[in-house]
XYZ file of C-alpha atoms in Angstrom:
118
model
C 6.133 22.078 -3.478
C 9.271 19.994 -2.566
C 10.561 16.601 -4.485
C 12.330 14.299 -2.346
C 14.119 11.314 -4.146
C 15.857 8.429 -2.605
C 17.171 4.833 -3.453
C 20.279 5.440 -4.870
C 23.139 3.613 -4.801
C 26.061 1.292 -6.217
C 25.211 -2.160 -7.614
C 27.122 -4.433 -9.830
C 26.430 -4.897 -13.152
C 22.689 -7.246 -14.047
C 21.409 -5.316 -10.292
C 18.737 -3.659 -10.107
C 17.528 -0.567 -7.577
C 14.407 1.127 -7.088
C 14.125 5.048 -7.156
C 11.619 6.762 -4.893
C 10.378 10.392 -5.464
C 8.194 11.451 -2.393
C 5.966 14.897 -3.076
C 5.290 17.266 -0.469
C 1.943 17.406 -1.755
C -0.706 15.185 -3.997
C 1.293 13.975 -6.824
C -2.388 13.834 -8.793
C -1.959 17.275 -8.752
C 1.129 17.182 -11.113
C 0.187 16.544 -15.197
C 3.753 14.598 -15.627
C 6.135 13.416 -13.272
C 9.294 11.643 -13.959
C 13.199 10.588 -13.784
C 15.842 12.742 -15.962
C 19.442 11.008 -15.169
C 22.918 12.781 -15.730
C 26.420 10.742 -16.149
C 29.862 12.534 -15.744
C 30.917 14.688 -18.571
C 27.428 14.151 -20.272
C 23.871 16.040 -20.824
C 21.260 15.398 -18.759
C 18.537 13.042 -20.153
C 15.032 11.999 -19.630
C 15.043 8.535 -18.649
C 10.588 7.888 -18.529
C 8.063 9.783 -17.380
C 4.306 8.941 -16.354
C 1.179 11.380 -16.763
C -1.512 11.644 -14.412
C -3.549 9.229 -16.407
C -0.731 6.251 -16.236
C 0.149 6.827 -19.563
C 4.125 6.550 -19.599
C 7.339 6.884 -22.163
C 10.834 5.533 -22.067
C 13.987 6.343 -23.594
C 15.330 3.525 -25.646
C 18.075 2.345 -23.791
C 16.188 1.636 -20.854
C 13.105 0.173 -22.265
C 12.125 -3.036 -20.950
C 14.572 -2.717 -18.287
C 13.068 0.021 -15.900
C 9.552 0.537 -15.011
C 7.854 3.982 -13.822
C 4.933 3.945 -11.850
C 3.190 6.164 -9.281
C 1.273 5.607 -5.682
C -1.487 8.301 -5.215
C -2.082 7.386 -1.673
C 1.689 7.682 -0.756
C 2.298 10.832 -2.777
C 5.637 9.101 -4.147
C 6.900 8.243 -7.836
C 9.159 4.778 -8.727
C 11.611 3.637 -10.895
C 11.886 0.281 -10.578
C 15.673 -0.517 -12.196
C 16.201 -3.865 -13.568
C 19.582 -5.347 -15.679
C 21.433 -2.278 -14.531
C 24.950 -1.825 -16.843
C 27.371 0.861 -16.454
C 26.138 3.530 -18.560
C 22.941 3.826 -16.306
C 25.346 5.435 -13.722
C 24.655 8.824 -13.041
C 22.847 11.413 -10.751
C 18.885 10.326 -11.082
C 16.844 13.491 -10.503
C 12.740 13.519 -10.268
C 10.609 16.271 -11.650
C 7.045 17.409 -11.795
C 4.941 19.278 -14.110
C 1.897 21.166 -12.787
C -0.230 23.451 -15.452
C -2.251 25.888 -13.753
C -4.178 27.254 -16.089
C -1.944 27.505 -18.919
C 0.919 27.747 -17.242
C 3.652 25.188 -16.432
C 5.607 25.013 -13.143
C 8.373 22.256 -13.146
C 9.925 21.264 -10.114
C 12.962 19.160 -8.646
C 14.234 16.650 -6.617
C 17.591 16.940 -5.237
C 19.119 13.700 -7.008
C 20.145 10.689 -6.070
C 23.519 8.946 -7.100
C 23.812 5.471 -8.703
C 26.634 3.738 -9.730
C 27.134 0.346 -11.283
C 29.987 -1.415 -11.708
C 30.597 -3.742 -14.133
């Protein structure tokens, strides 16, 4: 199984990019699937994640500002990033959760860079 994410880039400050996570296999198949972030010199962080049933969860600081959502039919995850500021710059990776049985695999996009500039 193999995350490919894409849509990165550098925007000024109130811009907005979408994020594109393309699975090498049916994304139904995963139980969760969504968008940690990491900035320079900071922790990694879950940004929002969607289950298989559309149900989906935000971290504060981006709610209302970026939307997750998921394609079946084109295997491929969004964020949709709206009112970018600075402190959403970072390295944007993708991840997916499938339990088989009882057991969880994660796996992981590459990452994708943005920057904005304020």
């Amino acid at each position: 199984v193999q995350l490919q994410a894409s849509g990165g880039g550098s925007v000024q400050a109130g811009g907005s990019l979408r994020l594109a996570c393309v699975a090498s296999t049916k994304i139904s198949s995963f139980n969760v699937m969504g968008w940690f972030r990491q900035a320079p010199g900071k922790q990694r962080e879950l940004v929002a994640r969607i289950t298989n049933r559309g149900g989906t969860n935000y971290t504060d600081s981006v709610r209302g500002r970026f939307t997750i959502s998921r394609d079946n039919a084109k295997n491929t995850m969004y964020l949709q990033m709206n009112s970018l500021n600075a402190e959403d710059t970072g390295v944007y990776y993708c991840y997916g959760v499938q339990v088989i049985l009882t057991t969880p695999n994660d796996y992981w996009g590459q990452g994708t860079q943005v920057t904005v500039s304020s």
